[in-house]
XYZ file of C-alpha atoms in Angstrom:
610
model
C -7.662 12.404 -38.649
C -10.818 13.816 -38.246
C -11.793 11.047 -36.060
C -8.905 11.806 -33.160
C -10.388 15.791 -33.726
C -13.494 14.607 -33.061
C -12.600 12.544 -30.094
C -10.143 14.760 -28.473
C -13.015 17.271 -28.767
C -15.614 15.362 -26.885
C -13.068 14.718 -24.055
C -12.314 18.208 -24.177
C -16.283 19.054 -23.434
C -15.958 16.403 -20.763
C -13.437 17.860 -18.879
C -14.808 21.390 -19.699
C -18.457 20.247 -18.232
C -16.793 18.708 -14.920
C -15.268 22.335 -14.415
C -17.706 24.401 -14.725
C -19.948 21.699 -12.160
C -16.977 22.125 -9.450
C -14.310 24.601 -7.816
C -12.836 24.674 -4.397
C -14.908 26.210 -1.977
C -13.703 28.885 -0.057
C -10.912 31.456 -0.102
C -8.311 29.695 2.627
C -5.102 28.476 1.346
C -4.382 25.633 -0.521
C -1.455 23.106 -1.108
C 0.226 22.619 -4.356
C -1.948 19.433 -4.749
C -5.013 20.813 -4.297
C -4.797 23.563 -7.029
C -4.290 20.261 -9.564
C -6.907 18.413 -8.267
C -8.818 16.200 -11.437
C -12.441 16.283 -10.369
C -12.831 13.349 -13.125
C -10.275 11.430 -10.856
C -9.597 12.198 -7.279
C -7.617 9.359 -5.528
C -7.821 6.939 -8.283
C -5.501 4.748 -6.804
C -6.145 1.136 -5.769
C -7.231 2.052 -1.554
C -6.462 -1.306 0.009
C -2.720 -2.303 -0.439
C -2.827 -5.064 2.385
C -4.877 -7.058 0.246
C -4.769 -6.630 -3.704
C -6.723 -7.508 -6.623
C -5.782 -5.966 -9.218
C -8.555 -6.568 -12.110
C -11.820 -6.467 -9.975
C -12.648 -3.131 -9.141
C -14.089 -0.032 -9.559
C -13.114 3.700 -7.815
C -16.580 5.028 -7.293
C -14.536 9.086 -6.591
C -16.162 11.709 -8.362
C -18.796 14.659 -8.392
C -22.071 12.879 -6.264
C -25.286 14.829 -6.147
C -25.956 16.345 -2.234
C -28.169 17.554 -0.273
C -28.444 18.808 2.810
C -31.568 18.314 5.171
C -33.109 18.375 8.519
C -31.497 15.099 10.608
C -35.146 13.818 11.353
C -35.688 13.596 7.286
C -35.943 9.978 6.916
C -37.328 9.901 2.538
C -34.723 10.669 -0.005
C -34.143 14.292 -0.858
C -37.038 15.745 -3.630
C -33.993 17.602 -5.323
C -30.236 17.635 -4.676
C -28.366 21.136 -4.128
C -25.588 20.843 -6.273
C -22.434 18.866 -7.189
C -19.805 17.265 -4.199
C -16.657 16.175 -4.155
C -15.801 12.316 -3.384
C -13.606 11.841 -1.001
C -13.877 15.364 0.315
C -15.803 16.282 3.640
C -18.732 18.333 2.978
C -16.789 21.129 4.890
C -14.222 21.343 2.916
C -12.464 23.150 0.101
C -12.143 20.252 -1.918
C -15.787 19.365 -1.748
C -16.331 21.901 -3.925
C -19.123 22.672 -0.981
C -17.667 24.226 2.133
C -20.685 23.864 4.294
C -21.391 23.342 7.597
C -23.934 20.195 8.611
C -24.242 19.858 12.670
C -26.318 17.645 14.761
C -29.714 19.063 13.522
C -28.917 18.035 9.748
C -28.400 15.575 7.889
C -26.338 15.154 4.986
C -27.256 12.945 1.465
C -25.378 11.461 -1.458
C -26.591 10.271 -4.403
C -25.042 9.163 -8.012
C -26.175 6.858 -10.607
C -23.314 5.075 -11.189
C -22.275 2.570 -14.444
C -21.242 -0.722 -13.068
C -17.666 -1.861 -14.867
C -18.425 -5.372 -16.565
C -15.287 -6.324 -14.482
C -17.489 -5.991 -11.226
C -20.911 -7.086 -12.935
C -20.344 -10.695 -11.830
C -20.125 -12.914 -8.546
C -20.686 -11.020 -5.660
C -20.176 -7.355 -5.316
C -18.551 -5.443 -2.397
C -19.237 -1.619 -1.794
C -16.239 -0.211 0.180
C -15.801 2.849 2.099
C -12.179 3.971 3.725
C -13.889 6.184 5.837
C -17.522 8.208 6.559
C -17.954 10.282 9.201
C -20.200 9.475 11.597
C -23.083 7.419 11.124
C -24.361 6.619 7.827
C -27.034 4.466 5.888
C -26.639 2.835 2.431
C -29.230 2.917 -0.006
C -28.968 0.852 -3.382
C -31.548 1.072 -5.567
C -33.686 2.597 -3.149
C -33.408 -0.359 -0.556
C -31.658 -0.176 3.036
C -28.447 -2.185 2.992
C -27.215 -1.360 6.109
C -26.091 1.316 8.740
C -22.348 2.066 10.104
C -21.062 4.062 12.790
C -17.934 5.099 12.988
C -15.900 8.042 11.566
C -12.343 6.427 11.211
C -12.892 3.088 10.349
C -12.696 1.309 7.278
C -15.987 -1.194 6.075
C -17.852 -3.163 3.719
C -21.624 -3.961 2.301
C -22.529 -6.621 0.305
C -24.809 -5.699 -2.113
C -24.952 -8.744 -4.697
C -29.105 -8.692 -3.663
C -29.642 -5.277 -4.451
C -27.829 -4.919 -7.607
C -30.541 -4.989 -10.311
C -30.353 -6.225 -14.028
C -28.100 -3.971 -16.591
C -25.083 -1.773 -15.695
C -26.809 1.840 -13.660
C -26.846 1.219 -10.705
C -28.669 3.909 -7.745
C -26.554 4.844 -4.657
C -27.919 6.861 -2.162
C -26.382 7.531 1.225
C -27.673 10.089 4.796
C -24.601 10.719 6.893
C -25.272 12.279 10.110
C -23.024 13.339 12.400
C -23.465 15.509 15.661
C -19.713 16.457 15.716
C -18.732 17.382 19.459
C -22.230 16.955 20.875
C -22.418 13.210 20.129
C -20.426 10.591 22.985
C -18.655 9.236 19.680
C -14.672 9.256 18.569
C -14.087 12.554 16.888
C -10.427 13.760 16.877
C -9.818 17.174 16.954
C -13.451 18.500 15.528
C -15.041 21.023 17.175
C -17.982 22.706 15.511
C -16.590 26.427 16.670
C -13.305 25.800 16.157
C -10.303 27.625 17.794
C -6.874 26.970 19.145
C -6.018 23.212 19.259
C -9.417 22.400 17.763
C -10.669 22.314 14.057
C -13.013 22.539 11.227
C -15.632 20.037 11.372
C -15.471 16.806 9.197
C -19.201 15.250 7.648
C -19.374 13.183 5.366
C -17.597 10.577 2.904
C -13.480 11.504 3.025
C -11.862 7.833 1.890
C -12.312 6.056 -0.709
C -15.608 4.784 -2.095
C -14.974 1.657 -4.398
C -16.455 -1.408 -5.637
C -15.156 -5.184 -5.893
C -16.112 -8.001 -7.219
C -15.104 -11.219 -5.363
C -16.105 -15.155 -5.982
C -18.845 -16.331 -3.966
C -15.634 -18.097 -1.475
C -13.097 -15.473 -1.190
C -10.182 -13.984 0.808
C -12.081 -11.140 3.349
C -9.058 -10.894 5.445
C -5.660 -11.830 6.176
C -3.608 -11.366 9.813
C 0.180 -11.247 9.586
C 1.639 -11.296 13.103
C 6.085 -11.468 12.525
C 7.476 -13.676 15.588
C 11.200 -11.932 14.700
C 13.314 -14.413 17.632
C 11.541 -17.832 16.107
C 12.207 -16.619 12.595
C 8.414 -17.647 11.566
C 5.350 -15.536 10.323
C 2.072 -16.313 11.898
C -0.589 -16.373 9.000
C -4.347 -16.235 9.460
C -7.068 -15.521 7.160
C -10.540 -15.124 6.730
C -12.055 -17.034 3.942
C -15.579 -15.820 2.974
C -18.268 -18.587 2.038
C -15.927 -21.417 2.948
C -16.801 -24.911 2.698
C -15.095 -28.053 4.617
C -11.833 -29.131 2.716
C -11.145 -25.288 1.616
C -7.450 -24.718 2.165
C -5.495 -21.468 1.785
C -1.904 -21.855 0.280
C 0.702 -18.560 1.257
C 3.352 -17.865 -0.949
C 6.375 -15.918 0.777
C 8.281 -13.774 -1.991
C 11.043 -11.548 -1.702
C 11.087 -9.304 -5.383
C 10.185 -12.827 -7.655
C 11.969 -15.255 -5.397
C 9.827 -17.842 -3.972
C 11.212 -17.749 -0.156
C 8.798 -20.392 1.115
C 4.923 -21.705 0.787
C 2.692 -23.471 3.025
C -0.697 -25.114 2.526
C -3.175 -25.566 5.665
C -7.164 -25.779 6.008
C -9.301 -22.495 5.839
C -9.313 -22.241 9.498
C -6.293 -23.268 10.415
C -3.329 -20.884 11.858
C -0.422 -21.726 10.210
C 3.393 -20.929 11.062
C 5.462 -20.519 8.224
C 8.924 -20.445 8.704
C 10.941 -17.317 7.007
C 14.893 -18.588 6.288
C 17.520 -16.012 5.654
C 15.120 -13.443 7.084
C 15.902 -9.726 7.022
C 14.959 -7.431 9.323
C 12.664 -4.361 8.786
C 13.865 -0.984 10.089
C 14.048 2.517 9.437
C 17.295 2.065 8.141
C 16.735 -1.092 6.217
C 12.745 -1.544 5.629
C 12.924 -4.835 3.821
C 9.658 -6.137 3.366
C 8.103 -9.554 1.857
C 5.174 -10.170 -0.541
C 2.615 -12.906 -0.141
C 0.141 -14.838 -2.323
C -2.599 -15.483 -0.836
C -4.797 -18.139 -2.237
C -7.735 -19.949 -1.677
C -7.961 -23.802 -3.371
C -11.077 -26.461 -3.797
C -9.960 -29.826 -4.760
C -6.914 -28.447 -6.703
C -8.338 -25.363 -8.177
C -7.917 -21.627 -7.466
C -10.983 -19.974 -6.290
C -10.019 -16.618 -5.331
C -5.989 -14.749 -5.216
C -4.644 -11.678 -3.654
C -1.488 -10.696 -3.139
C -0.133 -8.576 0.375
C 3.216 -8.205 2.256
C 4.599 -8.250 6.003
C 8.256 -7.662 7.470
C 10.068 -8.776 10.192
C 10.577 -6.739 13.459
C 10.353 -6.876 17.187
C 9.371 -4.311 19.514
C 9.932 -4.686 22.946
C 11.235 -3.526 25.931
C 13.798 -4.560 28.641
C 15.902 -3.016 31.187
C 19.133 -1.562 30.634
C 22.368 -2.389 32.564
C 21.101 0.642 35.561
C 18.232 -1.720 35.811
C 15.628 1.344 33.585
C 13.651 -0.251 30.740
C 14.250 0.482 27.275
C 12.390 0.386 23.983
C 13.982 -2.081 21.904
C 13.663 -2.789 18.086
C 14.699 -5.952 17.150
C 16.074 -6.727 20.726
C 18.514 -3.522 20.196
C 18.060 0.306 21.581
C 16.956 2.594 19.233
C 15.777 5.815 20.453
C 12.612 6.941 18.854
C 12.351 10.258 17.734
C 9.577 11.943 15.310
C 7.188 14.912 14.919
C 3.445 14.988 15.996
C 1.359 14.235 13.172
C -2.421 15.515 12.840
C -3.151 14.575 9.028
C -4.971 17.310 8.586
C -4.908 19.967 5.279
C -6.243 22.949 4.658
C -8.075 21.961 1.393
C -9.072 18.896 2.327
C -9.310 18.915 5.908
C -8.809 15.129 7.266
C -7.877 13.983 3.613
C -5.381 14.464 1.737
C -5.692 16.175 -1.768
C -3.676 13.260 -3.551
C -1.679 10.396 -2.786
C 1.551 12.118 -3.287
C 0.442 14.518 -1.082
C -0.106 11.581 1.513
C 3.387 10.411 0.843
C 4.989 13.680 0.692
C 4.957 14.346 4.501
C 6.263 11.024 5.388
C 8.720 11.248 2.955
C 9.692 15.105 4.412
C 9.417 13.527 7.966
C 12.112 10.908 6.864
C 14.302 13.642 5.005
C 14.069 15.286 8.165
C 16.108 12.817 10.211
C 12.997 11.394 12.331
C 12.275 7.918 12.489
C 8.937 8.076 14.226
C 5.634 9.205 13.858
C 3.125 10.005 16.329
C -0.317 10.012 14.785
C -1.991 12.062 16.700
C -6.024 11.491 17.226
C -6.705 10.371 13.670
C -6.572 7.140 11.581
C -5.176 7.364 7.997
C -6.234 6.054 5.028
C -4.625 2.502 4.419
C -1.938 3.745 1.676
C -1.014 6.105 4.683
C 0.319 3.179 6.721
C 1.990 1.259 2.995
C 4.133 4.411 2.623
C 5.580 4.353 6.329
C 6.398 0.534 5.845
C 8.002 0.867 2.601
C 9.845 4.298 3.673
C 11.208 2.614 7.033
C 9.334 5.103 9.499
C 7.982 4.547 13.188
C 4.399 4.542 13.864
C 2.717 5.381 17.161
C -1.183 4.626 16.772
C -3.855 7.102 18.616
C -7.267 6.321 18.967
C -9.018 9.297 17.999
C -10.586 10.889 21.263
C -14.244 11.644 21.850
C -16.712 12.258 24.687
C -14.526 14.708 26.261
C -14.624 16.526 29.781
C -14.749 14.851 33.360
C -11.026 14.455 33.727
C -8.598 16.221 35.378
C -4.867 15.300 35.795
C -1.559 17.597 36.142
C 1.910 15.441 35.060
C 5.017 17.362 36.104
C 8.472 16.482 35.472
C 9.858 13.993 37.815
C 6.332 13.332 39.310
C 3.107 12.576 39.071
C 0.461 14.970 40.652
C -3.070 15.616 40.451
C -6.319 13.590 40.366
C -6.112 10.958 38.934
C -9.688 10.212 38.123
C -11.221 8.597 34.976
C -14.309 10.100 33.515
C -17.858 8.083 33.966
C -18.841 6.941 30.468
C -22.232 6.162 29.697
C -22.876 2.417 28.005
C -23.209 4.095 24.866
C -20.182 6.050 24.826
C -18.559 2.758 26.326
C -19.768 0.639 23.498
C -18.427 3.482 20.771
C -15.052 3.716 21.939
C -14.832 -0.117 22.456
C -16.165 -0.799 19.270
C -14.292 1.487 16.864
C -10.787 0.873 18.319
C -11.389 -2.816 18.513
C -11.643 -2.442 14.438
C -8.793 0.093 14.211
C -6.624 -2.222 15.429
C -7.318 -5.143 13.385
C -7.747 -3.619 10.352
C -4.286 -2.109 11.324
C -2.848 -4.785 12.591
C -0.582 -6.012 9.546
C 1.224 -3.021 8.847
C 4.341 -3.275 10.201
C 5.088 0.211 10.908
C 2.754 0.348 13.888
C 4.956 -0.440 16.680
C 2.767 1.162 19.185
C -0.807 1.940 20.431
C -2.128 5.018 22.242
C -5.802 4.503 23.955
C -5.863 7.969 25.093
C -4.670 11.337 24.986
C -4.290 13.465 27.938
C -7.482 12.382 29.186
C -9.056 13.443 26.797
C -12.300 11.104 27.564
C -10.023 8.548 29.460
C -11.979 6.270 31.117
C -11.329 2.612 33.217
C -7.979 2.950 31.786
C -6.307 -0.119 33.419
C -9.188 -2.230 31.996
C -8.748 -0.581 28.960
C -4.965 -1.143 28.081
C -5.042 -4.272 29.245
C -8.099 -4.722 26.896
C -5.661 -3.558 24.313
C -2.872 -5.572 25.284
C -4.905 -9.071 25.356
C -6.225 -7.619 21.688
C -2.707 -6.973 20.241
C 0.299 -8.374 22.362
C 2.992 -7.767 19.225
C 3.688 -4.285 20.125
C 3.724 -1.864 22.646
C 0.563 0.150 24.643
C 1.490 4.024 26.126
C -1.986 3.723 27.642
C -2.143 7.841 28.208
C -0.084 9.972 26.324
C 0.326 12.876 29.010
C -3.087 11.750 30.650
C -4.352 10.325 33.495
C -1.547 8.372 35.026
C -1.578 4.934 36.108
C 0.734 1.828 36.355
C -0.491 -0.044 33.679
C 0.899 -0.480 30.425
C 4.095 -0.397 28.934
C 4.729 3.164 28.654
C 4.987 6.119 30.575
C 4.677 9.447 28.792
C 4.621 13.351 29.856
C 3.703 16.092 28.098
C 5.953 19.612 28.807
C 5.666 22.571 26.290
C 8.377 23.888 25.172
C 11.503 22.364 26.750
C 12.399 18.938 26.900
C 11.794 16.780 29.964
C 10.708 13.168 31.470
C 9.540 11.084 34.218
C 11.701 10.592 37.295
C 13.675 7.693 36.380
C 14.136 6.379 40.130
C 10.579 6.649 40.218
C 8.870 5.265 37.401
C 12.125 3.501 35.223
C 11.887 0.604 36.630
C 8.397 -0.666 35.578
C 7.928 1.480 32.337
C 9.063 3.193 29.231
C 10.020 6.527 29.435
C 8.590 8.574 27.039
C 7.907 12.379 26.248
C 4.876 12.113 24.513
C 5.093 16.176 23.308
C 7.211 19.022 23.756
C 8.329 22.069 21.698
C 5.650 23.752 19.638
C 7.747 26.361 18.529
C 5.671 28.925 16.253
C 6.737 30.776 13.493
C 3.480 32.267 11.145
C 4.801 32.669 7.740
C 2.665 35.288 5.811
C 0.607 34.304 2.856
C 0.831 30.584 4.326
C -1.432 30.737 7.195
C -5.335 30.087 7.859
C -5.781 33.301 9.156
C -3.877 36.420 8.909
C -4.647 37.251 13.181
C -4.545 35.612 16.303
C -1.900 32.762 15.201
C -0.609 31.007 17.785
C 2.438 28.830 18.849
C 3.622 27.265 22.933
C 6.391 29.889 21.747
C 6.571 32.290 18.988
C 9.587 33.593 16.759
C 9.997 36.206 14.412
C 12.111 34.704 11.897
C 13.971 31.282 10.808
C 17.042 31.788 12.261
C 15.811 32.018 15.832
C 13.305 29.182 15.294
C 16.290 27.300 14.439
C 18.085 28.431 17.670
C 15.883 27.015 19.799
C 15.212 24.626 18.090
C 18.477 23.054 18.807
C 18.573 24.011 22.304
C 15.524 21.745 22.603
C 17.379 18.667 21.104
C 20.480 19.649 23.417
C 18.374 19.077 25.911
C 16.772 16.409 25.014
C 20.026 14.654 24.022
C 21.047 14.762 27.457
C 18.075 13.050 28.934
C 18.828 9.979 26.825
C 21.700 8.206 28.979
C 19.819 9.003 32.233
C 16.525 6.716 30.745
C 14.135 8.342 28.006
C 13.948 6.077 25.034
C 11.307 8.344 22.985
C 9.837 11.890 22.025
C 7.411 13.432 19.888
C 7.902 16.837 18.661
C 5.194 19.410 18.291
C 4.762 19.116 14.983
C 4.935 18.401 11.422
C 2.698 21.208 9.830
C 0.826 23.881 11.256
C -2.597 23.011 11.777
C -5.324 25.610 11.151
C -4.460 28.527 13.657
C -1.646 26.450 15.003
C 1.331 27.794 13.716
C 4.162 25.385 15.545
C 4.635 23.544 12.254
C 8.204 22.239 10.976
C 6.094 23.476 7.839
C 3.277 25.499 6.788
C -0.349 24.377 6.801
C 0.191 24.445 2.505
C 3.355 22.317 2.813
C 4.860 25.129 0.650
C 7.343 26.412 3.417
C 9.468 24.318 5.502
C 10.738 26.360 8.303
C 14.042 24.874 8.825
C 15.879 23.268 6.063
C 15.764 19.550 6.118
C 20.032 19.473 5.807
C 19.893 21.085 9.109
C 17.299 19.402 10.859
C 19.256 15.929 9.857
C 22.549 17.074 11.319
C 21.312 18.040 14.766
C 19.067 14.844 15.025
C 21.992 12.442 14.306
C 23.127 12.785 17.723
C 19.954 11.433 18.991
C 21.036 8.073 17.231
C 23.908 7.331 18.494
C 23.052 6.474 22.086
């Protein structure tokens, strides 16, 4: 008895110690996740559920020292500042920080860390889901590498720098000029107003570590060919030698659907019987086990999933093309969705937090997501494929300025004229989408891509989608969401705030999608649940729920209308407010939801039955 006492009062001390070396930063509002966030334990969940092992890793989240210097500081700090968060951008709440970096600094993690005995062995992966911008990784006080790029997910092998016994030294400098820098940034600005927000620095995904066998599974591509009834499997075996093969085990719950053995790398077809389609309404998906085999034995396992679906387009019987799922029309209807949080900024508090707006979109009555500028983290995209929900893919925008265009309903108007990118700024853009997409690529959700956002940085767009389009040609590419028009691509998409509207149909139908890329933004700031108490703003503002409501379902009047004569998708204006944005189905807290999900439901199940 005295024992457990003892016991439960050193955890006690543990968690008491942990509080007293972090609190949220700030006074802004919070979401009901973020006032339970465990400091011990932030996103302890396994990051990567495209490709699972289950035993052989280690969640690196916690309090990190930091530091921040000047950005020409190359040595390691001589003393760190205080405690931060991991996964939560130096700027905000949830960092326990709440400062801002810039161009002219530079900002440093460090933590001694205990290696598991489960990841002590073979060779040893260090994951990040995300660091924004550019960053170098230190282990032991020795370079491993350098990445650039705020939104996409990577790797470093570090087997050569792990030194004998279990601590282990991790330092890393993130710098990252924001807005002043060519690079992808989203919606960042570093004086932020209107459309455009808090600054993001820093580590905000997962850090983790992984042990794999010196041949192992790096990668796997899932690509569903829905009218042959077949999945096309690749992979990417690490340290492979000739003879290697890689066996696929289809599964639906514990039934063995089909397997297939072929060489390492080898594409290989594997037929799907019986096959049930994915949708919103029905999203059936499949497990896989993956494994890797030398001369009968089983070097390295992972498990992962895919569904079956088709998206396409064709032309309906007044000769307009349609967006078709699985060969059939269904229009495509969902809110725009930024991903962002007022205590975490671009990450989410928890995991059910993540989930919670996809599930709220869903209860809703949308079927479709726009994500708007930003990449998710992985479980993001799991929770849309296993919900049954939509996915339209932005590339977050950088290097802005240099465009102008004006789209009006029923025409197209204006210059047209891409901006002049310098190599660099070329060579960011190319380089971070190219991964987007094919770390991306398997989740079956994403139906479509979006290069660009109302020019927004748009540059040789023809050579660009079609770039896309050779890199992906399994779904669909709305080149410039209310941008710089062109006829390239497979989608053609306005913007018009508030009403409901779209492209000419005589005009443009018969060679693209029709799409209405935004609309709405009707504003309603609900006091106590906004980022500031002045100078809100919605495209219209209301004074209460009721006549939100009322306009609300003018709007999908409208828009209901426009269906027969051609559209085949729209985006409203959006799921949360967004820092002084206040055009949110709910608050920025996601403790309000402006109009009852019952209602919203019942007028959207109109939309449906075209």
């Amino acid at each position: 008895m005295k024992r457990k006492i003892f016991v439960a009062c050193l955890m006690l001390a543990g968690q008491l110690t942990f509080a007293q070396e972090w609190k949220p930063a700030g006074s802004k509002i919070s979401t009901p996740w973020g006032e339970k966030v465990n400091p011990q334990q932030p996103h302890p969940e396994y990051p990567r559920p495209m490709l699972v092992r289950e035993k052989n890793w280690q969640n690196l989240n916690g309090l990190w020292n930091y530091a921040i210097t000047a950005a020409d500081r190359k040595e390691f700090p001589e003393k760190w500042e205080g405690k931060i968060l991991v996964p939560f951008a130096v700027e905000s709440a949830l960092s326990g920080v709440g400062k801002e970096v810039g161009k002219d600094k530079a900002l440093w993690y460090h933590n001694t860390i205990t290696l598991d005995k489960k990841v002590n062995k073979d060779n040893i992966l260090l994951h990040f889901g995300a660091v924004d911008w550019q960053c170098d990784i230190y282990v032991n006080g020795s370079l491993v590498g350098r990445h650039e790029g705020g939104f996409d997910s990577f790797s470093m092998d570090i087997t050569s720098f792990v030194k004998k016994g279990a601590k282990q030294d991790i330092v890393i400098r993130v710098w990252d000029p924001t807005d002043d820098g060519p690079q992808p940034r989203g919606k960042q600005i570093k004086n932020p107003h209107g459309i455009w927000y808090t600054p993001v620095t820093g580590i905000w995904q997962t850090v983790w570590l992984e042990s794999v066998p010196k041949t192992y599974i790096a990668s796997t591509k899932h690509t569903p060919q829905l009218d042959e009834g077949k999945l096309t499997f690749a992979s990417n075996i690490g340290g492979a030698t000739a003879g290697d093969q890689v066996k696929v085990v289809v599964l639906d719950g514990n039934k063995v659907v089909t397997e297939q053995v072929g060489d390492v790398n080898s594409t290989l077809d594997i037929n799907v019987p019986n096959l049930e389609q994915w949708s919103p309404s029905n999203p059936k998906l499949y497990d896989l086990d993956v494994q890797v085999i030398r001369k009968g034995k089983v070097l390295d396992r992972a498990k992962s999933y895919f569904a079956m679906r088709k998206i396409s387009m064709e032309k309906d019987k007044n000769g307009i093309q349609r967006m078709l799922l699985n060969n059939k029309f269904v229009f495509q209807y969902g809110p725009l969705d930024q991903g962002w949080w007022p205590d975490g900024l671009h990450t989410a508090p928890s995991d059910e937090a993540l989930k919670f707006d996809v599930i709220k979109t869903k209860e809703m009555g949308f079927n479709m997501i726009r994500k708007h500028i930003k990449v998710e983290p992985a479980r993001w995209y799991r929770h849309c494929d296993s919900l049954g929900i939509l996915v339209w893919q932005d590339m977050p925008s950088g290097d802005l300025g240099g465009n102008s265009w004006d789209m009006q309903p029923g025409k197209i108007s204006g210059d047209r004229r891409d901006k002049n990118r310098s190599p660099e700024s070329e060579a960011y853009y190319r380089k971070e989408w190219k991964t987007i997409m094919e770390t991306l690529h398997n989740y079956p959700s994403i139906v479509v891509w979006v290069p660009f956002n109302e020019a927004w940085g748009q540059f040789k767009t023809k050579e660009i989608t079609e770039w896309t389009i050779a890199m992906d040609n399994s779904r669909l590419v709305n080149s410039a969401s209310g941008g710089n028009f062109m006829n390239t691509g497979h989608i053609l998409d306005i913007h018009n705030y508030p009403d409901a509207a779209m492209p000419d149909p005589d005009l443009f139908g018969a060679t693209q999608i029709l799409a209405l890329g935004e609309f709405g933004g009707l504003g309603l700031p609900v006091d106590g649940h906004v980022w500031q108490q002045k100078d809100n703003w919605g495209y219209q503002s209301f004074k209460n729920k009721e006549e939100l409501f009322n306009r609300y379902r003018q709007l999908i009047e409208k828009l209901d209308k426009l269906i027969p004569m051609g559209l085949s998708a729209a985006v409203y204006t959006q799921t949360t407010d967004v820092e002084v944005e206040t055009n949110g189905l709910m608050t920025y807290d996601r403790k309000v939801i402006k109009i009852p999900e019952t209602q919203l439901i019942e007028v959207h199940r109109k939309l449906y039955a075209h």
